[in-house]
CSV table of C-alpha atoms in Angstrom, one decimal:
chain,number,residue,atom,x,y,z
R,1,MET,CA,30.7,-18.7,-11.8
R,2,PHE,CA,28.4,-19.9,-14.8
R,3,PRO,CA,25.5,-17.6,-15.1
R,4,LEU,CA,22.5,-17.2,-17.1
R,5,PRO,CA,21.5,-13.9,-18.6
R,6,ARG,CA,18.4,-13.4,-16.4
R,7,ARG,CA,18.0,-9.6,-15.8
R,8,GLY,CA,19.0,-6.6,-17.7
R,9,VAL,CA,18.9,-3.2,-16.8
R,10,ARG,CA,16.9,0.0,-18.1
R,11,SER,CA,14.4,-0.9,-20.9
R,12,PRO,CA,15.1,-1.4,-25.2
R,13,GLU,CA,13.3,-0.3,-28.2
R,14,THR,CA,13.3,-3.6,-30.7
R,15,ARG,CA,11.3,-4.0,-33.6
R,16,THR,CA,9.5,-7.2,-33.3
R,17,GLY,CA,5.6,-6.9,-32.3
R,18,GLY,CA,3.5,-8.3,-29.5
R,19,SER,CA,3.5,-11.7,-31.1
R,20,LEU,CA,7.2,-12.2,-29.7
R,21,LYS,CA,6.2,-14.1,-26.8
R,22,HIS,CA,4.5,-16.8,-28.2
R,23,MET,CA,7.5,-16.4,-31.2
R,24,ALA,CA,10.7,-16.6,-28.7
R,25,ALA,CA,8.8,-19.3,-26.3
R,26,GLY,CA,8.7,-21.7,-29.3
R,27,MET,CA,12.1,-20.9,-31.1
R,28,LEU,CA,13.8,-22.2,-27.5
R,29,LEU,CA,11.7,-24.9,-27.4
R,30,ALA,CA,12.4,-26.3,-30.9
R,31,HIS,CA,16.1,-25.6,-30.3
R,32,ALA,CA,16.0,-26.9,-26.6
R,33,ALA,CA,14.2,-30.2,-28.6
R,34,ALA,CA,17.5,-31.1,-31.1
R,35,PHE,CA,19.6,-30.5,-28.5
R,36,ALA,CA,17.8,-33.2,-26.1
R,37,ASN,CA,17.8,-35.7,-29.0
R,38,ALA,CA,21.7,-35.6,-29.3
R,39,GLU,CA,24.0,-38.5,-28.6
R,40,PRO,CA,25.6,-39.1,-26.4
R,41,ALA,CA,23.5,-38.4,-23.7
R,42,GLY,CA,24.0,-37.0,-19.9
R,43,GLU,CA,22.5,-35.5,-17.4
R,44,PRO,CA,18.7,-35.3,-18.2
R,45,GLN,CA,17.7,-31.5,-19.6
R,46,GLY,CA,15.3,-29.7,-18.0
R,47,MET,CA,13.5,-26.4,-18.1
R,48,SER,CA,12.9,-23.9,-15.9
R,49,VAL,CA,10.7,-20.8,-15.6
R,50,GLU,CA,10.8,-17.9,-14.1
R,51,ALA,CA,8.6,-14.6,-14.0
R,52,SER,CA,8.8,-11.0,-11.9
R,53,LEU,CA,6.9,-7.9,-12.0
R,54,ILE,CA,8.3,-4.8,-10.1
R,55,SER,CA,5.7,-1.7,-9.7
R,56,VAL,CA,8.1,1.5,-8.1
R,57,VAL,CA,6.0,5.0,-7.5
R,58,GLN,CA,8.1,7.8,-6.6
R,59,ARG,CA,7.7,11.6,-5.4
R,60,LEU,CA,10.2,14.1,-7.5
R,61,ASN,CA,10.5,17.3,-6.3
R,62,ALA,CA,10.6,20.6,-8.0
R,63,ALA,CA,13.9,21.5,-8.2
R,64,GLY,CA,14.3,18.2,-9.8
R,65,SER,CA,12.5,17.5,-12.1
R,66,ALA,CA,13.1,18.5,-16.2
R,67,ASP,CA,10.0,20.8,-15.9
R,68,GLY,CA,10.5,23.0,-12.8
R,69,ARG,CA,7.5,21.1,-11.3
R,70,ALA,CA,6.8,18.3,-8.6
R,71,GLN,CA,5.9,15.0,-10.2
R,72,THR,CA,4.1,11.7,-8.7
R,73,HIS,CA,4.7,9.0,-11.1
R,74,SER,CA,5.1,5.2,-11.2
R,75,SER,CA,5.7,2.3,-13.4
R,76,LEU,CA,5.7,-1.4,-13.9
R,77,ARG,CA,8.0,-3.6,-15.2
R,78,GLY,CA,7.7,-7.9,-16.0
R,79,ASP,CA,10.1,-10.0,-16.6
R,80,ILE,CA,10.0,-14.0,-18.0
R,81,ASP,CA,12.7,-16.0,-17.9
R,82,LEU,CA,13.1,-19.3,-19.9
R,83,SER,CA,15.9,-21.2,-19.9
R,84,TRP,CA,16.8,-25.1,-20.7
R,85,HIS,CA,19.1,-27.1,-20.1
R,86,ALA,CA,19.9,-29.9,-22.8
R,87,ARG,CA,21.1,-33.0,-22.2
R,88,ALA,CA,25.1,-32.9,-22.2
R,89,LEU,CA,27.1,-33.5,-25.7
R,90,GLY,CA,30.0,-35.4,-24.1
R,91,PRO,CA,31.3,-32.9,-21.6
R,92,VAL,CA,29.6,-30.0,-22.6
R,93,GLU,CA,27.0,-28.2,-20.3
R,94,THR,CA,24.7,-27.1,-23.4
R,95,THR,CA,22.1,-24.0,-21.8
R,96,LEU,CA,19.1,-22.4,-23.8
R,97,PHE,CA,17.8,-19.1,-22.7
R,98,GLY,CA,15.2,-16.5,-23.2
R,99,HIS,CA,13.9,-13.2,-21.3
R,100,LEU,CA,10.7,-12.1,-22.0
R,101,ARG,CA,10.2,-8.4,-21.0
R,102,PHE,CA,7.0,-6.3,-20.7
R,103,GLY,CA,5.8,-2.6,-19.1
R,104,ARG,CA,4.8,0.8,-18.8
R,105,GLY,CA,5.5,3.5,-17.5
R,106,ALA,CA,9.1,5.9,-17.7
R,107,GLY,CA,9.0,7.2,-14.3
R,108,VAL,CA,9.4,10.4,-13.4
R,109,GLY,CA,11.4,12.9,-15.5
R,110,LEU,CA,14.9,14.2,-14.0
R,111,ARG,CA,16.2,17.1,-14.8
R,112,PRO,CA,19.8,17.2,-16.4
R,113,SER,CA,22.3,14.9,-14.1
R,114,HIS,CA,25.1,13.0,-14.4
R,115,THR,CA,23.0,9.9,-13.4
R,116,SER,CA,21.2,8.8,-16.1
R,117,SER,CA,17.7,7.7,-13.8
R,118,VAL,CA,16.3,7.7,-10.2
R,119,ASN,CA,14.6,4.3,-11.4
R,120,SER,CA,16.8,2.3,-13.0
R,121,SER,CA,13.4,-0.5,-12.7
R,122,ALA,CA,11.1,1.5,-15.6
R,123,PHE,CA,10.7,-0.3,-19.0
R,124,GLY,CA,9.3,3.2,-20.7
R,125,THR,CA,10.7,4.9,-22.9
R,126,GLY,CA,7.9,7.1,-23.7
R,127,ASP,CA,7.2,6.6,-27.0
R,128,ALA,CA,3.3,4.8,-26.1
R,129,ASP,CA,3.5,2.0,-29.3
R,130,GLN,CA,7.0,1.2,-28.1
R,131,ASP,CA,6.0,0.8,-24.3
R,132,ARG,CA,3.1,-1.9,-25.4
R,133,ARG,CA,5.4,-4.4,-26.6
R,134,VAL,CA,6.6,-7.6,-24.9
R,135,ILE,CA,10.4,-7.1,-26.1
R,136,LEU,CA,13.1,-10.1,-26.9
R,137,ALA,CA,15.3,-8.7,-24.4
R,138,GLN,CA,17.5,-11.8,-24.1
R,139,ALA,CA,18.1,-14.8,-26.0
R,140,GLY,CA,21.1,-17.2,-26.8
R,141,VAL,CA,23.1,-20.2,-25.9
R,142,ALA,CA,25.4,-20.8,-22.9
R,143,LEU,CA,28.0,-23.8,-22.8
R,144,LYS,CA,30.8,-24.4,-20.7
R,145,LEU,CA,33.1,-27.1,-21.4
R,146,PRO,CA,35.5,-28.6,-18.7
R,147,MET,CA,39.3,-28.0,-18.2
R,148,PRO,CA,42.0,-30.6,-17.6
R,149,VAL,CA,43.2,-30.6,-13.9
R,150,ALA,CA,45.9,-31.7,-12.9
R,151,ALA,CA,46.0,-34.7,-10.0
R,152,ALA,CA,48.6,-33.1,-7.8
R,153,ASP,CA,45.8,-30.7,-7.1
R,154,PRO,CA,42.7,-32.3,-5.9
R,155,GLY,CA,39.5,-30.4,-5.1
R,156,THR,CA,39.8,-27.9,-7.8
R,157,SER,CA,38.4,-27.6,-11.4
R,158,ARG,CA,38.8,-25.5,-14.3
R,159,TRP,CA,36.2,-25.0,-17.3
R,160,LEU,CA,35.5,-22.6,-20.4
R,161,GLU,CA,32.4,-20.8,-20.7
R,162,LEU,CA,31.0,-19.4,-23.7
R,163,THR,CA,27.6,-17.6,-24.3
R,164,PHE,CA,26.3,-15.9,-27.3
R,165,GLY,CA,23.2,-14.5,-28.5
R,166,LYS,CA,21.5,-11.3,-27.3
R,167,LEU,CA,22.9,-10.2,-24.1
R,168,ASP,CA,22.3,-7.9,-21.0
R,169,PRO,CA,27.1,-7.0,-21.1
R,170,PHE,CA,26.2,-6.9,-17.0
R,171,VAL,CA,25.6,-10.0,-16.5
R,172,PHE,CA,29.0,-11.2,-17.2
R,173,PHE,CA,31.2,-7.7,-16.1
R,174,ASP,CA,30.8,-5.2,-12.9
R,175,GLN,CA,28.8,-7.8,-11.0
R,176,ASN,CA,28.9,-6.6,-7.4
R,177,ALA,CA,26.8,-8.6,-4.6
R,178,ILE,CA,24.7,-5.6,-3.4
R,179,ALA,CA,25.5,-3.1,-6.1
R,180,ASP,CA,23.7,-4.8,-9.4
R,181,ASP,CA,20.0,-5.5,-8.8
R,182,GLU,CA,17.3,-2.4,-9.2
R,183,THR,CA,14.9,-4.5,-8.7
R,184,THR,CA,15.6,-5.2,-5.1
R,185,ARG,CA,18.1,-2.8,-3.8
R,186,PHE,CA,19.4,0.9,-5.8
R,187,LEU,CA,17.1,1.9,-7.6
R,188,ASN,CA,19.4,4.8,-8.7
R,189,ASN,CA,21.4,4.0,-12.1
R,190,ALA,CA,24.9,5.5,-11.0
R,191,LEU,CA,24.8,2.2,-8.0
R,192,VAL,CA,23.6,-0.3,-9.9
R,193,HIS,CA,26.1,-0.3,-12.6
R,194,ASN,CA,29.2,1.5,-12.9
R,195,PRO,CA,28.4,5.3,-14.0
R,196,LEU,CA,30.9,5.2,-16.9
R,197,LEU,CA,29.5,2.5,-18.9
R,198,ASP,CA,25.6,3.0,-17.5
R,199,SER,CA,24.7,6.6,-17.2
R,200,GLY,CA,27.2,7.4,-19.2
R,201,GLY,CA,26.5,4.6,-22.2
R,202,ASP,CA,29.6,3.8,-22.8
R,203,THR,CA,28.5,0.4,-23.4
R,204,GLY,CA,26.9,1.0,-26.3
R,205,ALA,CA,23.8,-0.4,-25.9
R,206,ASP,CA,20.2,-0.1,-27.0
R,207,ILE,CA,17.9,1.6,-24.8
R,208,HIS,CA,17.0,-1.2,-22.7
R,209,GLY,CA,20.6,-2.2,-21.8
R,210,PHE,CA,21.1,-5.2,-24.3
R,211,SER,CA,23.1,-6.0,-27.0
R,212,GLN,CA,24.5,-8.9,-29.6
R,213,GLY,CA,27.3,-10.5,-28.4
R,214,ALA,CA,29.7,-12.8,-27.2
R,215,ARG,CA,31.6,-13.5,-24.1
R,216,ALA,CA,34.1,-16.2,-23.1
R,217,ALA,CA,35.5,-16.9,-19.6
R,218,TRP,CA,38.1,-19.1,-18.2
R,219,VAL,CA,37.6,-20.1,-14.6
R,220,ASP,CA,39.3,-22.1,-11.6
R,221,THR,CA,37.6,-23.0,-8.4
R,222,ARG,CA,38.2,-24.8,-5.4
R,223,ASP,CA,36.0,-27.0,-3.5
R,224,GLY,CA,33.5,-25.3,-5.1
R,225,GLN,CA,34.7,-21.9,-4.3
R,226,PRO,CA,35.3,-19.5,-7.4
R,227,ARG,CA,38.9,-17.8,-6.9
R,228,LEU,CA,39.8,-17.1,-10.2
R,229,GLY,CA,38.3,-16.2,-13.5
R,230,VAL,CA,39.5,-14.4,-17.1
R,231,SER,CA,36.8,-12.8,-19.4
R,232,ILE,CA,36.6,-11.2,-22.4
R,233,GLY,CA,33.0,-9.7,-24.6
R,234,VAL,CA,32.4,-8.3,-27.7
R,235,PHE,CA,29.2,-6.5,-27.8
R,236,GLY,CA,27.1,-4.8,-30.7
R,237,THR,CA,27.2,-0.8,-30.5
R,238,GLY,CA,25.1,2.3,-32.1
R,239,ASP,CA,21.5,2.0,-33.5
R,240,ASP,CA,21.0,-1.3,-34.0
R,241,THR,CA,23.3,-2.8,-31.4
R,242,ARG,CA,24.2,-5.7,-33.6
R,243,LEU,CA,28.0,-7.0,-34.3
R,244,SER,CA,30.0,-5.2,-36.6
R,245,GLY,CA,32.0,-8.0,-37.5
R,246,SER,CA,35.2,-5.4,-36.7
R,247,PRO,CA,36.6,-5.2,-32.4
R,248,SER,CA,37.6,-1.7,-33.7
R,249,ASN,CA,33.9,-1.2,-33.8
R,250,ASP,CA,32.4,-2.6,-30.8
R,251,PHE,CA,32.4,-2.8,-27.4
R,252,VAL,CA,35.4,-4.5,-26.0
R,253,ILE,CA,35.0,-5.5,-22.7
R,254,ALA,CA,37.7,-7.8,-20.8
R,255,GLN,CA,37.7,-8.3,-16.7
R,256,LEU,CA,40.1,-10.2,-14.2
R,257,ASP,CA,38.0,-11.7,-11.3
R,258,ALA,CA,39.5,-12.9,-8.3
R,259,ALA,CA,37.8,-13.8,-4.3
R,260,PRO,CA,39.8,-13.4,-1.4
R,261,GLN,CA,38.4,-14.5,1.8
R,262,LEU,CA,39.0,-11.8,4.8
R,263,ALA,CA,38.6,-13.7,7.9
R,264,GLY,CA,37.2,-16.4,6.6
R,265,ARG,CA,34.4,-13.8,5.1
R,266,SER,CA,34.1,-14.3,1.2
R,267,GLY,CA,34.5,-11.0,-1.2
R,268,THR,CA,35.1,-10.4,-4.4
R,269,VAL,CA,37.2,-8.0,-6.8
R,270,ARG,CA,37.0,-7.2,-10.3
R,271,LEU,CA,39.4,-5.1,-12.5
R,272,TYR,CA,38.1,-4.5,-16.2
R,273,ALA,CA,39.1,-2.3,-19.1
R,274,TRP,CA,36.6,-1.4,-22.2
R,275,ARG,CA,36.9,0.2,-25.2
R,276,ASN,CA,34.0,1.2,-27.6
R,277,GLY,CA,34.6,2.1,-31.0
R,278,ARG,CA,31.5,3.4,-31.8
R,279,ALA,CA,30.5,6.0,-29.0
R,280,ALA,CA,29.6,9.2,-28.9
R,281,ASP,CA,31.2,12.5,-26.9
R,282,PHE,CA,28.5,14.7,-24.9
R,283,ASP,CA,28.2,17.2,-27.4
R,284,GLY,CA,27.0,13.6,-29.8
R,285,THR,CA,30.5,13.3,-32.0
R,286,PRO,CA,31.2,9.9,-32.6
R,287,ALA,CA,34.5,9.2,-30.9
R,288,PRO,CA,35.8,5.6,-30.2
R,289,HIS,CA,35.8,5.7,-25.9
R,290,SER,CA,37.7,3.8,-23.4
R,291,GLY,CA,38.2,3.1,-19.7
R,292,TRP,CA,38.5,0.9,-16.4
R,293,GLY,CA,37.5,0.1,-13.4
R,294,ALA,CA,37.1,-2.3,-10.4
R,295,SER,CA,34.2,-3.9,-8.6
R,296,LEU,CA,34.4,-4.8,-5.0
R,297,ASP,CA,32.1,-6.3,-2.3
R,298,GLN,CA,33.2,-7.7,1.3
R,299,GLN,CA,31.5,-9.7,3.5
R,300,LEU,CA,32.3,-8.3,7.2
R,301,SER,CA,29.7,-10.8,9.2
R,302,GLU,CA,27.0,-13.2,7.9
R,303,HIS,CA,24.6,-10.3,8.0
R,304,TRP,CA,26.9,-7.1,6.9
R,305,THR,CA,28.1,-7.0,3.1
R,306,VAL,CA,30.1,-3.9,2.1
R,307,SER,CA,31.1,-3.1,-1.5
R,308,ALA,CA,32.7,-0.3,-4.1
R,309,ARG,CA,33.0,0.8,-7.2
R,310,LEU,CA,35.8,3.4,-9.3
R,311,GLY,CA,35.8,4.3,-12.8
R,312,ARG,CA,38.0,6.4,-14.8
R,313,GLN,CA,37.8,7.4,-18.7
R,314,ARG,CA,41.1,6.6,-20.8
R,315,SER,CA,39.6,8.5,-24.0
R,316,GLY,CA,36.5,10.5,-25.3
R,317,GLN,CA,34.6,13.2,-23.9
R,318,MET,CA,32.1,12.2,-21.4
R,319,ARG,CA,30.3,15.0,-19.2
R,320,PHE,CA,32.0,13.3,-15.8
R,321,ASP,CA,35.2,10.8,-16.6
R,322,ARG,CA,35.4,9.8,-12.6
R,323,ALA,CA,33.4,7.7,-10.7
R,324,LEU,CA,33.3,6.4,-7.0
R,325,THR,CA,30.7,4.6,-5.3
R,326,LEU,CA,30.1,3.1,-2.7
R,327,ALA,CA,27.6,1.2,-0.6
R,328,THR,CA,26.7,-1.4,2.1
R,329,GLU,CA,23.5,-3.4,3.4
R,330,VAL,CA,22.8,-5.0,6.5
R,331,ALA,CA,20.5,-8.0,6.6
R,332,GLY,CA,17.6,-7.9,9.4
R,333,ALA,CA,18.8,-10.3,11.8
R,334,GLY,CA,19.7,-7.9,14.7
R,335,TRP,CA,15.8,-7.2,14.7
R,336,ALA,CA,14.4,-9.9,13.9
R,337,ARG,CA,13.8,-9.9,10.2
R,338,PRO,CA,16.4,-12.0,9.2
R,339,ASN,CA,14.7,-11.5,5.2
R,340,ASP,CA,14.9,-8.2,5.5
R,341,ALA,CA,17.5,-6.1,4.7
R,342,VAL,CA,18.5,-1.8,5.0
R,343,GLY,CA,20.8,-0.8,2.0
R,344,VAL,CA,23.2,2.8,1.8
R,345,GLY,CA,24.9,4.1,-0.9
R,346,VAL,CA,26.9,7.0,-2.2
R,347,ALA,CA,28.3,7.9,-5.5
R,348,LEU,CA,30.3,11.4,-6.7
R,349,LEU,CA,30.4,11.7,-10.1
R,350,ARG,CA,33.2,14.4,-11.0
R,351,THR,CA,32.3,16.7,-14.3
R,352,SER,CA,35.6,16.1,-17.1
R,353,ALA,CA,37.6,19.1,-17.7
R,354,ALA,CA,36.1,19.1,-21.2
R,355,TYR,CA,32.5,20.1,-20.2
R,356,ARG,CA,33.3,22.6,-17.5
R,357,ALA,CA,35.0,24.4,-20.6
R,358,HIS,CA,31.7,23.6,-22.6
R,359,ALA,CA,29.0,24.5,-20.0
R,360,GLY,CA,30.7,26.9,-18.3
R,361,ALA,CA,32.1,26.8,-14.6
R,362,ASP,CA,28.6,28.1,-13.3
R,363,ALA,CA,27.1,26.0,-15.4
R,364,ALA,CA,28.8,22.1,-14.8
R,365,SER,CA,31.9,22.3,-12.1
R,366,GLY,CA,32.7,19.9,-9.2
R,367,SER,CA,31.1,16.2,-8.9
R,368,GLU,CA,27.2,15.1,-8.7
R,369,ARG,CA,27.0,13.9,-4.7
R,370,ILE,CA,24.5,11.2,-5.1
R,371,GLY,CA,22.8,9.1,-1.6
R,372,GLU,CA,20.3,6.5,-1.3
R,373,LEU,CA,18.0,4.9,1.5
R,374,TYR,CA,16.3,1.8,0.7
R,375,TYR,CA,14.7,-1.1,3.4
R,376,ARG,CA,13.5,-4.1,1.5
R,377,PHE,CA,10.4,-5.4,3.9
R,378,THR,CA,10.3,-9.1,2.8
R,379,LEU,CA,6.3,-10.2,3.5
R,380,ASN,CA,6.6,-14.0,2.1
R,381,GLN,CA,8.8,-15.9,-0.2
R,382,HIS,CA,6.8,-14.2,-3.5
R,383,LEU,CA,6.6,-10.5,-2.2
R,384,GLU,CA,8.7,-7.9,-1.2
R,385,LEU,CA,8.2,-4.0,-0.2
R,386,GLY,CA,9.6,-1.1,0.7
R,387,PRO,CA,10.5,2.5,1.1
R,388,ASP,CA,13.4,4.3,-1.0
R,389,LEU,CA,14.7,7.8,-0.9
R,390,GLN,CA,17.5,9.2,-3.1
R,391,VAL,CA,19.1,13.1,-2.8
R,392,ILE,CA,21.2,14.2,-5.7
R,393,ARG,CA,23.3,17.4,-4.6
R,394,ARG,CA,25.1,20.0,-7.4
R,395,PRO,CA,23.1,17.5,-10.3
R,396,GLY,CA,25.0,17.5,-13.6
R,397,GLY,CA,28.3,19.3,-11.3
R,398,ALA,CA,26.5,22.8,-11.4
R,399,ALA,CA,27.3,24.1,-7.9
R,400,SER,CA,23.8,26.7,-8.5
R,401,ALA,CA,21.4,23.5,-8.8
R,402,GLY,CA,19.3,22.7,-7.0
R,403,SER,CA,18.9,19.2,-5.0
R,404,VAL,CA,17.1,16.8,-6.2
R,405,LYS,CA,15.0,14.4,-3.8
R,406,ALA,CA,13.1,11.7,-4.6
R,407,LEU,CA,11.1,9.6,-2.2
R,408,GLY,CA,9.6,6.1,-3.6
R,409,LEU,CA,7.7,2.7,-2.8
R,410,ARG,CA,9.1,-0.5,-4.6
R,411,LEU,CA,7.0,-3.5,-4.6
R,412,LYS,CA,8.5,-7.4,-6.7
R,413,LEU,CA,6.6,-10.1,-6.8
R,414,THR,CA,8.4,-13.1,-8.1
R,415,LEU,CA,6.6,-16.3,-9.0
């Protein structure tokens, strides 16, 4: 329940150059040193570095292509995560973090559809100059402050979390046990996060999914297991994704987390609502948007987990205004491959009445229907490989449109 921002979705445009990696690492170490020298000293500090590379090759059929021709394209993305756990300042645990990202390739060119991508791991933007850069995806400070607990409530822990900097909002909101990591599970963007927030663009983040922001959370656990959490985040939107200083103009999201037990198996229910004061309607007109959503996951057995997401737009005119996704993942213990997994997901994105009226019934009606199937073959603790198949029917809600079919192969190397 104390997540560090170690992952982002899609990929952004920043105004920093190729020397950013060394600058960012130097800044992190300098700040960490200052914290390490602070008194009083608690537990010793420590630095951790994680790195990964993910490559995806996809074949897209002609009906699903933006130019009407079958395509085969590849993408490569690298992520380097740095975190420094400073010595405690009294009861406060302090962590400095940074996240560097680089890569090449924007993936296949998808025809107009409600989902934004069939390859959410792609780094490329189509701009050759931008795609050669190493970007500072995330950087900031995370604080954890224990809260008092009554002596009559043994085994209970409560604390306050504060995080601020350049962040990925989805690290803290709309999380899901089996549907929130495009590097190992679903690649279709509608199955990675709430489609209204990500594919629909209501977070207002940059092209890579990051923005400046702050998040506060109150967390309650018993015997080390999460029971309840309440959090709120404020993130910048618009061209520079900087905080405006006025919550009415920023992306504001609040979430309630609960962790019920079903037959002794863990699960999580997350309910949230948002407002973006600087969003844009489907025709580009600036307008405030708001909505609510839910993300649920439940372990049914030691090797079987299911999940669901709901989304409803309350204000603003989008191409689609309701979303439902269902997913499941089964570990390979049943076929003597306990570290492997197979996943299946479906999504329904309902075309909004406003967009149907704008585009016409022939061009947009009903719901876009998405299906995805993947297999994750774990070669060793550092290497994963697996095929991925996606089908999109009625792309963009168009009944007359041909089905989109994307067949891919994903390789992930973790260091």
